[in-house]
Short mmCIF file of C-alpha atoms and ligand atoms in Angstrom, two decimals:
data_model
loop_
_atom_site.label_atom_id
_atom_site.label_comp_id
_atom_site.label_asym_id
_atom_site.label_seq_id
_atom_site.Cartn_x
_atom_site.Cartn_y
_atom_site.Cartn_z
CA UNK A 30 95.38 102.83 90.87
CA UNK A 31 92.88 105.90 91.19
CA UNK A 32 94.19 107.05 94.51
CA UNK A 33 97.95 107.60 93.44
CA UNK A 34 96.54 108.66 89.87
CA UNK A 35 94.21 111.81 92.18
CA UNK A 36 97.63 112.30 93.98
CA UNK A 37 99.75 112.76 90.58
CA UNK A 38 97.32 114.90 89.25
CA UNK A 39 97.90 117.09 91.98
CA UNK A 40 101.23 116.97 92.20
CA UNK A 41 101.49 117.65 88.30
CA UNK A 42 100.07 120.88 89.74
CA UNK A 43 101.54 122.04 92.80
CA UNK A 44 105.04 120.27 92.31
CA UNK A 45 105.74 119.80 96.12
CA UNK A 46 108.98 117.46 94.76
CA UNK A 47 110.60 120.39 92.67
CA UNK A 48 114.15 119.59 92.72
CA UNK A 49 114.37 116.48 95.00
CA UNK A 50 116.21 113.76 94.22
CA UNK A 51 114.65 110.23 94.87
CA UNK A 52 116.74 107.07 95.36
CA UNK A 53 113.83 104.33 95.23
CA UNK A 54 114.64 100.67 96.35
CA UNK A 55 111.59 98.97 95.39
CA UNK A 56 110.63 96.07 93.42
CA UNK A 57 110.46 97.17 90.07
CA UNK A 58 106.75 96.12 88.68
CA UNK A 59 104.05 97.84 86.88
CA UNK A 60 102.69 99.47 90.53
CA UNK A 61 105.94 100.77 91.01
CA UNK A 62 106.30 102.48 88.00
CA UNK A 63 103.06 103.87 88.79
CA UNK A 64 104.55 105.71 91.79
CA UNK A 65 107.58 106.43 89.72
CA UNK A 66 105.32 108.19 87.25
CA UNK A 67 103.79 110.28 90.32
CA UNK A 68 106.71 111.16 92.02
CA UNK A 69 108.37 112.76 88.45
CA UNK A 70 104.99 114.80 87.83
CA UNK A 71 105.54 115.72 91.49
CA UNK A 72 108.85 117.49 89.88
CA UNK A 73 111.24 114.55 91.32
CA UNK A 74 114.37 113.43 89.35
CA UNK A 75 114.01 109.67 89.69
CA UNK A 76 116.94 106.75 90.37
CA UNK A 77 115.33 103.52 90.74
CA UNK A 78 116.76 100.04 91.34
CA UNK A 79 115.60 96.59 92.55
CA UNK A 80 114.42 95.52 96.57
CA UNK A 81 115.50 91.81 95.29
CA UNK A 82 117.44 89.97 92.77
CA UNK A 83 114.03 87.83 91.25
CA UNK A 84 111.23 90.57 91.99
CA UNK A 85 111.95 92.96 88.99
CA UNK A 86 109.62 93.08 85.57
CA UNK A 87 112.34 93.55 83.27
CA UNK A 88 109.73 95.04 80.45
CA UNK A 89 108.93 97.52 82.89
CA UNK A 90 112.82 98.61 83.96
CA UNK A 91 112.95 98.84 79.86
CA UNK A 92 109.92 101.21 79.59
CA UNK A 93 111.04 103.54 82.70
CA UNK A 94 114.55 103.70 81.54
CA UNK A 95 113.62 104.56 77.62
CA UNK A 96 110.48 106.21 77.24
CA UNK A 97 110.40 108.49 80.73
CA UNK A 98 114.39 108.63 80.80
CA UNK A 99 114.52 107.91 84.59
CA UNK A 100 117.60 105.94 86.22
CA UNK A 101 117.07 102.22 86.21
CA UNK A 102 118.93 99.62 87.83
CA UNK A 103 117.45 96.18 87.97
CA UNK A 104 117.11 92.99 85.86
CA UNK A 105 115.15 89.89 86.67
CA UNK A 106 117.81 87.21 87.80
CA UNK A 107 120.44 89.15 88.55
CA UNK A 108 123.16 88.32 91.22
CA UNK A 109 124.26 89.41 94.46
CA UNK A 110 126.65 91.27 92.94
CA UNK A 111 124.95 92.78 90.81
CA UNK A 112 122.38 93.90 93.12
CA UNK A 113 124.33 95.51 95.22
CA UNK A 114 126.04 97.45 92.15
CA UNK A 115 122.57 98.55 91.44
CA UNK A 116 122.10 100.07 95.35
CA UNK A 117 125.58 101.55 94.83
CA UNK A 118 124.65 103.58 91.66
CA UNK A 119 121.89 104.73 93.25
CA UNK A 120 123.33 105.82 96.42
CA UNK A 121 126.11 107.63 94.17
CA UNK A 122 123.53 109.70 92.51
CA UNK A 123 123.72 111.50 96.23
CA UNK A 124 119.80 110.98 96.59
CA UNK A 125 117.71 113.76 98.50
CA UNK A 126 115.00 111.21 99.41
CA UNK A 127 115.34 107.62 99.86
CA UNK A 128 112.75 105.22 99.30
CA UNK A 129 113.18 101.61 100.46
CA UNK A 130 111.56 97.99 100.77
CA UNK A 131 113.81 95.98 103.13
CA UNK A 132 116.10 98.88 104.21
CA UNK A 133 118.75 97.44 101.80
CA UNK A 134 119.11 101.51 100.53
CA UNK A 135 119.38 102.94 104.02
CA UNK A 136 122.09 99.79 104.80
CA UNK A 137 123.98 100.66 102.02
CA UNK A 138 124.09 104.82 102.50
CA UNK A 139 124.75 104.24 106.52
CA UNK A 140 127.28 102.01 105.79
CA UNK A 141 129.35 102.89 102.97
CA UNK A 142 128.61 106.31 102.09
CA UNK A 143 128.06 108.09 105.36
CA UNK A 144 128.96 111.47 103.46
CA UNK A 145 125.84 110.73 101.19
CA UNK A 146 123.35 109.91 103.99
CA UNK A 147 124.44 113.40 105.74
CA UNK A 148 122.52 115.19 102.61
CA UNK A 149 119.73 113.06 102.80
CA UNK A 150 116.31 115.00 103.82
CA UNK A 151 114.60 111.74 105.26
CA UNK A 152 113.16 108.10 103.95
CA UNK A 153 110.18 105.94 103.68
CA UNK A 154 109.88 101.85 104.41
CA UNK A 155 107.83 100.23 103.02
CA UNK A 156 107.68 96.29 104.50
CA UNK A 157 107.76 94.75 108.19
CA UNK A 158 111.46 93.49 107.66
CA UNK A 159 112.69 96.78 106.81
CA UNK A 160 111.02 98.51 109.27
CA UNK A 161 112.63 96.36 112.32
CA UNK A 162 116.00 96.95 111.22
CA UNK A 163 114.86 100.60 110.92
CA UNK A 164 114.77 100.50 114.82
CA UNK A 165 117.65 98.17 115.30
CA UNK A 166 119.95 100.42 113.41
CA UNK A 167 118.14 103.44 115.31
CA UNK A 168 118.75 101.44 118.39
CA UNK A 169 122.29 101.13 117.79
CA UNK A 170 122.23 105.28 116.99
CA UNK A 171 123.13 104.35 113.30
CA UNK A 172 120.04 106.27 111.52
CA UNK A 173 121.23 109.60 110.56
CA UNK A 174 117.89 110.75 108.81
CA UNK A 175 114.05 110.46 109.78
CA UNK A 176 112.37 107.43 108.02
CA UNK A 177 108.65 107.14 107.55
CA UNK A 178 107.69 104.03 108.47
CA UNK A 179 104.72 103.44 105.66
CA UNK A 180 104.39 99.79 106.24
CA UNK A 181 102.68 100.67 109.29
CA UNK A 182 99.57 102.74 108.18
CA UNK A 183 96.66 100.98 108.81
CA UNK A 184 95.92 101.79 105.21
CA UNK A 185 98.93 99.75 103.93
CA UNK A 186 99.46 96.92 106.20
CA UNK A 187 95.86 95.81 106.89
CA UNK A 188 95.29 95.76 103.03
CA UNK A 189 99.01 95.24 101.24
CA UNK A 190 99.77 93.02 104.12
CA UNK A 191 96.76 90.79 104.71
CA UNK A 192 94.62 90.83 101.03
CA UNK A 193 98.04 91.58 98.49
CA UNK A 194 100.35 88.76 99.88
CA UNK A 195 97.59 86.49 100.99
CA UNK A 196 96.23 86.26 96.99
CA UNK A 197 99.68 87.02 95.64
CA UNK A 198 101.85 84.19 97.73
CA UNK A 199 98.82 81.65 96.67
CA UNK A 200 99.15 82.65 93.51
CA UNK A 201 102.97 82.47 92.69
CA UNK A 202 102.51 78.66 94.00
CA UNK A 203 99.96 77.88 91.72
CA UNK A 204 101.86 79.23 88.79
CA UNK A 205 104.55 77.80 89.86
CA UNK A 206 103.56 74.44 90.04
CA UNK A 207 99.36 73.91 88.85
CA UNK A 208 99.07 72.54 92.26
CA UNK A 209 95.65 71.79 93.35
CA UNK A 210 95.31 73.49 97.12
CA UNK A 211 91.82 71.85 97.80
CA UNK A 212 92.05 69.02 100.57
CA UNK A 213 96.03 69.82 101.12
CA UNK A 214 97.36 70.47 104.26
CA UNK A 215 99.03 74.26 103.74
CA UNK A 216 101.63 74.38 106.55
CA UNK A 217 101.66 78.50 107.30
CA UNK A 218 104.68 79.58 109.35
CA UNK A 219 104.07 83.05 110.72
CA UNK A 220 100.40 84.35 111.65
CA UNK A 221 100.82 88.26 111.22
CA UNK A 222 98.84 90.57 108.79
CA UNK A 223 100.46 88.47 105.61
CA UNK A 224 100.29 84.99 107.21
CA UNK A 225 96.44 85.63 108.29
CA UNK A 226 95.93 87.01 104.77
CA UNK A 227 97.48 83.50 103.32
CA UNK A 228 95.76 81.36 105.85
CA UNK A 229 92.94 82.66 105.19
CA UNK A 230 93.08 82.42 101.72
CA UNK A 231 94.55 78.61 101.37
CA UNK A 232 91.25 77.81 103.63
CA UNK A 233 88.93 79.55 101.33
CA UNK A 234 90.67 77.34 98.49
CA UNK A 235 90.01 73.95 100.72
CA UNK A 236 92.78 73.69 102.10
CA UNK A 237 93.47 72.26 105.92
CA UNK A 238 95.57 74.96 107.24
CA UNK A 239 98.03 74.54 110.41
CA UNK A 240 99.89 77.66 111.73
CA UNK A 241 102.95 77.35 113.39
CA UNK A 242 104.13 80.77 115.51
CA UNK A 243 106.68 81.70 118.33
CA UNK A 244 104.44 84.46 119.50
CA UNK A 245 101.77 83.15 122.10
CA UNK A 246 98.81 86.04 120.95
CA UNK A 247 99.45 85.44 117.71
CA UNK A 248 99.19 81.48 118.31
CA UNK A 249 95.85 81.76 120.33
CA UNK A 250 94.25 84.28 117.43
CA UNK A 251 95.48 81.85 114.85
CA UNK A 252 93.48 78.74 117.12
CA UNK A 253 90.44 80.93 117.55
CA UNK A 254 90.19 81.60 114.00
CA UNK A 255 89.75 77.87 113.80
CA UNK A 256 93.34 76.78 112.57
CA UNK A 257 95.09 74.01 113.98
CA UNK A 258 98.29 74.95 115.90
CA UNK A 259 101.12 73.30 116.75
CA UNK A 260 104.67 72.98 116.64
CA UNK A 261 106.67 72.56 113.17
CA UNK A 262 108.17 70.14 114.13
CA UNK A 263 104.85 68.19 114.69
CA UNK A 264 103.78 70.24 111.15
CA UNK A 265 106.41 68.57 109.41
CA UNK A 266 105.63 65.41 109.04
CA UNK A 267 101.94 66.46 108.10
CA UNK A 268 102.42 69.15 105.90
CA UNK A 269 101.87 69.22 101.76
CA UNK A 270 102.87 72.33 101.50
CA UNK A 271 104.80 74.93 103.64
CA UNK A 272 104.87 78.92 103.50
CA UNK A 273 107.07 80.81 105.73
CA UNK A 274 106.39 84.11 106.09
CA UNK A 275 107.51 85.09 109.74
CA UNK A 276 110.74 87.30 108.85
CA UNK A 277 113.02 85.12 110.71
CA UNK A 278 116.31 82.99 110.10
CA UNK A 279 115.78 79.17 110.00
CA UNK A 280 112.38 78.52 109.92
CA UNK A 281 112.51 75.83 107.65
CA UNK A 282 115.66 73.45 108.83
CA UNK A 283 117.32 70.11 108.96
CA UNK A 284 115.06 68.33 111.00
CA UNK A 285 111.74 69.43 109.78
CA UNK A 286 113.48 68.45 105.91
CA UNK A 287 113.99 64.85 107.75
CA UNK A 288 110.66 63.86 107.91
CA UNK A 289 108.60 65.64 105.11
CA UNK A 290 106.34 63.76 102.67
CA UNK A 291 108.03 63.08 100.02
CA UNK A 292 106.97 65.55 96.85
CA UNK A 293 106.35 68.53 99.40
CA UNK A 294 106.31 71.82 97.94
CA UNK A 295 108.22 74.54 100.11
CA UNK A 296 108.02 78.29 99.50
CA UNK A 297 108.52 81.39 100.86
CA UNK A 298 106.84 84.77 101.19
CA UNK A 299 108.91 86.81 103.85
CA UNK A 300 110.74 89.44 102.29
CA UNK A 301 114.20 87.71 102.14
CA UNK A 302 115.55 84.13 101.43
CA UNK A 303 116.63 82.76 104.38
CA UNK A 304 113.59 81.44 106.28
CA UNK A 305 113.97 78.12 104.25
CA UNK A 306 117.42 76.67 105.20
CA UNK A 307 118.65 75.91 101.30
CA UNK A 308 122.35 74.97 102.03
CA UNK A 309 121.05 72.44 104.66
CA UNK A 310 118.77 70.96 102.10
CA UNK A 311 121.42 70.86 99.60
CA UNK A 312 123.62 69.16 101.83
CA UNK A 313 120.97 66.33 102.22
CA UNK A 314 120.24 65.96 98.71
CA UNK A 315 124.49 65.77 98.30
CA UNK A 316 123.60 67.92 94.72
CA UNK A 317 120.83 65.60 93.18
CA UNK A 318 118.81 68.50 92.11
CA UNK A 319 116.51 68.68 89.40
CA UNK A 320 114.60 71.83 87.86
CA UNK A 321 111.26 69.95 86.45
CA UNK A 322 109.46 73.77 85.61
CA UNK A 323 110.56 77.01 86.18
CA UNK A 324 110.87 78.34 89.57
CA UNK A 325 110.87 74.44 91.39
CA UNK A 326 113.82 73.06 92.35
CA UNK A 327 113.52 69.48 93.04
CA UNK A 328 115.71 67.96 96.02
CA UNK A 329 116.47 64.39 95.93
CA UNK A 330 117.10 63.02 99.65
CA UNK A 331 119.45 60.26 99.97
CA UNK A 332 116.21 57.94 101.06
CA UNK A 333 115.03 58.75 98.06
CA UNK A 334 112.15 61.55 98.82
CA UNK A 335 111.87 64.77 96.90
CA UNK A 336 111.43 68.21 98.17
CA UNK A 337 110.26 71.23 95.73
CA UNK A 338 111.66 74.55 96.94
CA UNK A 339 110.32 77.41 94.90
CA UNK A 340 111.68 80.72 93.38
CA UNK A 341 115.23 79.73 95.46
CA UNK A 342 113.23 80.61 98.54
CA UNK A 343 113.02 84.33 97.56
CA UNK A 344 109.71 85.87 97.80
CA UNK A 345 107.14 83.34 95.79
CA UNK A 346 104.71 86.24 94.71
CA UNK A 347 107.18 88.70 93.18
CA UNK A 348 109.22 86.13 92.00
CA UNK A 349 106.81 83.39 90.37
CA UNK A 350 103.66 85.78 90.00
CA UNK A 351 103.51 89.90 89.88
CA UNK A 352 103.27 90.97 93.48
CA UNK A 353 100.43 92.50 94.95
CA UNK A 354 97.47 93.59 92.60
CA UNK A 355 97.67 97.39 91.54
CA UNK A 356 94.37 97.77 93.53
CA UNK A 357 96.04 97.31 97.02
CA UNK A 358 99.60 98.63 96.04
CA UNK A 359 97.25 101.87 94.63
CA UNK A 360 97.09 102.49 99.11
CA UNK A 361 100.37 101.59 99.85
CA UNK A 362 102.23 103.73 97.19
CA UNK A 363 99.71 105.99 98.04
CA UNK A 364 101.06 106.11 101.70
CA UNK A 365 104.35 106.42 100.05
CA UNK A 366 103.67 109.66 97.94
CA UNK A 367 102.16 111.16 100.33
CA UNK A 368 104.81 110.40 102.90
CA UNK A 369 107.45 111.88 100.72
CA UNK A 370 105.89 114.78 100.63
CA UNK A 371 105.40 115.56 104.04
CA UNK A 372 109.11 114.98 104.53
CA UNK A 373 109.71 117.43 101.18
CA UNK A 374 107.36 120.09 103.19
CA UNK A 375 108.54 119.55 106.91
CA UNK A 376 112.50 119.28 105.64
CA UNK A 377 114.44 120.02 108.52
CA UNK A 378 111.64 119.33 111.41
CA UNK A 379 111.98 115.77 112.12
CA UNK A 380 114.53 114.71 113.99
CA UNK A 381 116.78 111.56 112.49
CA UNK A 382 114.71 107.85 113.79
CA UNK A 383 111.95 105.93 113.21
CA UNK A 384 108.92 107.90 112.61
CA UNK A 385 104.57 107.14 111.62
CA UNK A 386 102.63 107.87 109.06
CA UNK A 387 100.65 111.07 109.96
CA UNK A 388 97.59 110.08 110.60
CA UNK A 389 95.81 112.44 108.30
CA UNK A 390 97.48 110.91 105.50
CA UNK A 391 96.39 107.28 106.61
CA UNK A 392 92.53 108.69 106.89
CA UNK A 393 92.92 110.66 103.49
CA UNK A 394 93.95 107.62 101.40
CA UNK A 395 91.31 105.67 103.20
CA UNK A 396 88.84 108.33 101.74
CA UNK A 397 89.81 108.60 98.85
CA UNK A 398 90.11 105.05 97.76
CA UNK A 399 85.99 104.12 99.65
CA UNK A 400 85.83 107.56 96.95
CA UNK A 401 86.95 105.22 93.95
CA UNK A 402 85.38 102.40 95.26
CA UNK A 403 82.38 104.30 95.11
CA UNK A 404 81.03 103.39 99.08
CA UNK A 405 79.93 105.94 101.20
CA UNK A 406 79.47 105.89 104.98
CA UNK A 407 77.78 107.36 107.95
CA UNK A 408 79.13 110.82 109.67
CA UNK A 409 79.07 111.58 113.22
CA UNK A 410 75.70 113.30 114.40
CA UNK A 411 76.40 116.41 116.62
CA UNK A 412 74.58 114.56 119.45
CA UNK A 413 77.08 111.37 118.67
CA UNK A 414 80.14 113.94 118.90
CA UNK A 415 78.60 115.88 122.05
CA UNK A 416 78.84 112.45 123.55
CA UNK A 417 82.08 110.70 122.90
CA UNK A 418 84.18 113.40 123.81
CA UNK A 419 81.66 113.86 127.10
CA UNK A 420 82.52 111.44 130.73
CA UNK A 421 79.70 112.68 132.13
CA UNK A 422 76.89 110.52 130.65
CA UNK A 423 77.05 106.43 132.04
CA UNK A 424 74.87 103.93 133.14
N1 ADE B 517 105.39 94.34 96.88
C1 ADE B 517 104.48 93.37 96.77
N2 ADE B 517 103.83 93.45 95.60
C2 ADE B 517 104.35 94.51 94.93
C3 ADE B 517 104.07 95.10 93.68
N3 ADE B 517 103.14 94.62 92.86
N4 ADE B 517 104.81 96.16 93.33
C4 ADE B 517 105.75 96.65 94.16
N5 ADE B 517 106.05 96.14 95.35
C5 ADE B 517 105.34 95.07 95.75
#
């Protein structure tokens, strides 16, 4: 990660988190502890616990907790409860800072410990989900600090987005299960920056794709980049294997379950569990369910079909695989550190809501990662400058 490693150098240097205390609820992998690493050289005292109950490398809550003494709060598998134990302990470490992935943190502090979230300096986001119920709770004149929204730098979501859970989500299948993806039909439920990423990685595997959407512009991008489109209930019945990723309720129901092939594989990759409708399918298969690997559940229908749901229907590339590569989380946590300190330096000057990435910091991690990446481009010319910010030149 050579882009948050140049930005904890610097902060080992300048220290612009001196005394801030950072409540971070973020999947807890290898990347993460990464940003972890930066934020303490940055001077930051550290509380840490899982974004969801399957995502978390326990080897690497072990390593944070003993050898850098930071506050840990996550274990692979862990339930509900527990989970939300871990949020609490963080939120009662009274954090300065809040970092978040699914605004599970910010829920929490709003909610239950209003008297915590009056201390807090400001936030970051770091996923689509959490960022619309950012501006629901904003909406509803809930959101007492500003929150950086970091999922939507270019610099995170056209990469993290599109190129981490496209290989990641394809990935946690195959581990999952050693499917073969060439000459299936990949159902893909959802065709924004992650469900473009997937489709177009399932294709580049050979496999048919169909995209199912509710968004017409979304539809008629996914037809002209030459995937079929149609309804899921018409998807259904054609479908091998299905991959919702549209960060809505009920995606996968009832009456899609009712006419699946039998042996389909169903997964998810939206960040939480409830866009494949388990307790319907568990009603149909009246509790004839197997577990033939790890992470596949295996429904029996009362007609005798089978229906593999993977990783419960939590997110398939955290919880079967690693998440996204270090070498597009090195832009998004990136984004992050960066992000934090801005609201460490402008404390005070943005008002409580929903606020962007500056754009200088979206440019500068672009830079600096072509930097690592060792491409170089073009600059303006002064005559090309002279004449885009001139009207008077035309036909
Ligand atoms: N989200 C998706 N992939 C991730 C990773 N590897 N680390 C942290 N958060 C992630």
């Amino acid at each position: 990660m050579p882009v948050l490693s140049a930005i904890a150098e610097r902060f080992a240097r300048q220290r612009p988190l001196q005394g801030l205390r950072i409540g971070a609820c973020l999947h807890v992998t290898t990347e993460t502890a990464n940003l972890m690493l930066a934020l303490a050289a940055g001077g930051a005292e550290v509380w840490l616990c899982a974004s969801n109950p399957l995502s978390t490398q326990d080897d690497v809550a072990a390593h944070l907790a003993l050898d850098h003494r930071m506050h840990v709060f996550a274990v692979k598998g862990e339930d509900n409860a527990r989970y939300y134990r871990h949020i609490e302990a963080v939120v009662a470490a009274g954090p300065h800072l809040t970092m978040d992935d699914g605004c599970d943190l910010v829920t929490i502090l709003t909610t239950k410990a209003p008297q915590a979230a009056a201390s807090v300096l400001g936030g970051t986001e770091e996923t689509t989900t959490g960022v619309i119920r950012l501006r629901s709770m904003e909406r509803d004149g809930l959101l007492r600090f500003p929150i950086i929204a970091v999922n939507d730098a270019l610099t995170k979501h056209l990469f993290d987005n599109r190129y981490g859970t496209g290989q990641s989500t394809l990935d946690g299948i195959i581990r999952a299960t050693n499917v073969l993806l060439a000459g299936k039909t990949i159902v893909v439920a959802g065709y924004g920056w992650c469900g473009r990423g997937i489709a177009q990685r399932a294709r580049g595997m050979g496999a048919h794709v169909i995209v199912t959407e509710i968004d017409p512009v979304k539809a008629l991008e996914a037809v002209m980049d030459g995937y079929q489109v149609m309804p899921m209930e018409e998807a259904a019945a054609r479908g091998d294997i299905f991959i919702t990723v549209t960060g809505n309720t009920g995606v996968l129901r009832e009456e899609h379950f009712a006419v699946m092939k039998s042996g389909a594989i169903v997964a998810n990759s939206g960040h939480f569990n409830v866009e494949i409708d388990l307790p319907a399918l568990a009603r149909l298969a009246e509790g004839d369910v197997m577990r033939p690997r790890e992470f596949v559940e295996q429904y029996r229908l009362g007609d005798g079909r089978t229906i593999n749901v993977l990783g419960e229907g939590r997110l398939i590339n955290l919880a079967a695989a690693e998440g996204h590569p270090a070498a597009v989380m090195d832009m998004s946590f990136a984004n992050q550190a960066l992000a934090l300190e801005h609201l460490a330096t402008h404390r005070g000057a943005l008002p409580p809501g929903v606020h962007p990435v500056p754009q200088a910091i979206d440019a500068e991690v672009a830079r600096l990662k072509l930097a690592a990446m060792g491409v170089r481009i073009d600059r303006l010319t002064l005559e090309q400058e002279r004449y885009l910010s001139s009207w008077s030149e035309g036909t």
